[in-house]
C-alpha positions as a printed Julia matrix, in Angstrom:
71×3 Matrix{Float64}:
   8.07  -22.16  36.59
   9.0   -24.4   33.71
  12.49  -24.51  32.26
  14.49  -26.36  29.61
  18.19  -27.16  29.74
  19.75  -26.47  26.33
  22.65  -28.6   25.12
  24.88  -27.86  22.12
  26.26  -30.35  19.62
  28.74  -30.17  16.77
  28.58  -32.17  13.53
  31.0   -31.89  10.63
  29.56  -32.08   7.09
  31.74  -32.08   3.95
  30.02  -31.15   0.67
  31.26  -31.0   -2.89
  31.56  -27.3   -3.81
  30.35  -27.79  -7.39
  27.49  -30.27  -6.97
  26.5   -29.78  -3.33
  26.56  -33.54  -2.76
  27.31  -34.5    0.84
  30.54  -36.47   0.89
  31.11  -36.98   4.61
  29.1   -36.62   7.82
  30.52  -37.19  11.3
  28.7   -38.23  14.45
  27.2   -35.61  16.75
  29.71  -34.49  19.37
  28.51  -32.71  22.52
  30.02  -29.28  23.14
  31.03  -28.99  26.78
  29.76  -25.81  28.45
  31.08  -24.45  31.74
  27.48  -23.7   32.74
  24.28  -25.05  31.25
  22.09  -22.72  29.23
  18.57  -22.51  30.61
  15.44  -21.39  28.75
  12.25  -20.28  30.48
   9.28  -22.06  28.89
   6.95  -19.18  29.84
   8.78  -16.26  28.2
  11.5   -18.08  26.14
  14.29  -16.06  27.81
  17.69  -17.83  27.61
  20.6   -17.33  30.0
  23.04  -19.25  32.14
  21.73  -20.91  35.28
  23.36  -18.38  37.6
  21.32  -15.54  36.02
  18.05  -17.3   36.91
  19.29  -17.99  40.44
  20.28  -14.36  41.05
  16.94  -13.1   39.69
  15.05  -15.47  42.0
  17.07  -14.21  44.97
  16.2   -10.59  44.1
  12.5   -11.3   43.68
  11.51  -14.03  46.13
   8.09  -15.57  45.69
   5.41  -14.12  47.94
   3.46  -16.7   49.89
  -0.21  -15.86  49.69
  -2.6   -17.37  52.21
  -5.32  -19.55  50.8
  -8.58  -20.52  52.43
  -9.92  -23.46  50.46
 -13.64  -23.92  50.85
 -15.12  -27.14  49.55
 -18.85  -27.36  49.05
């Protein structure tokens, strides 16, 4: 399976209410999460890491025998 770890950031932007001109922009600040958010790259489902672990424990992968034959 393929997964992505999703991180969150915060950035403050101050705009003039009348003109919409950006007056101030701060640096990106990471938002600390207690658990990382994971996204499956096959189905795009997002959840915390523990959810993926529990699902894998409920549905273990079945090992299928293979008989490679090279010609």
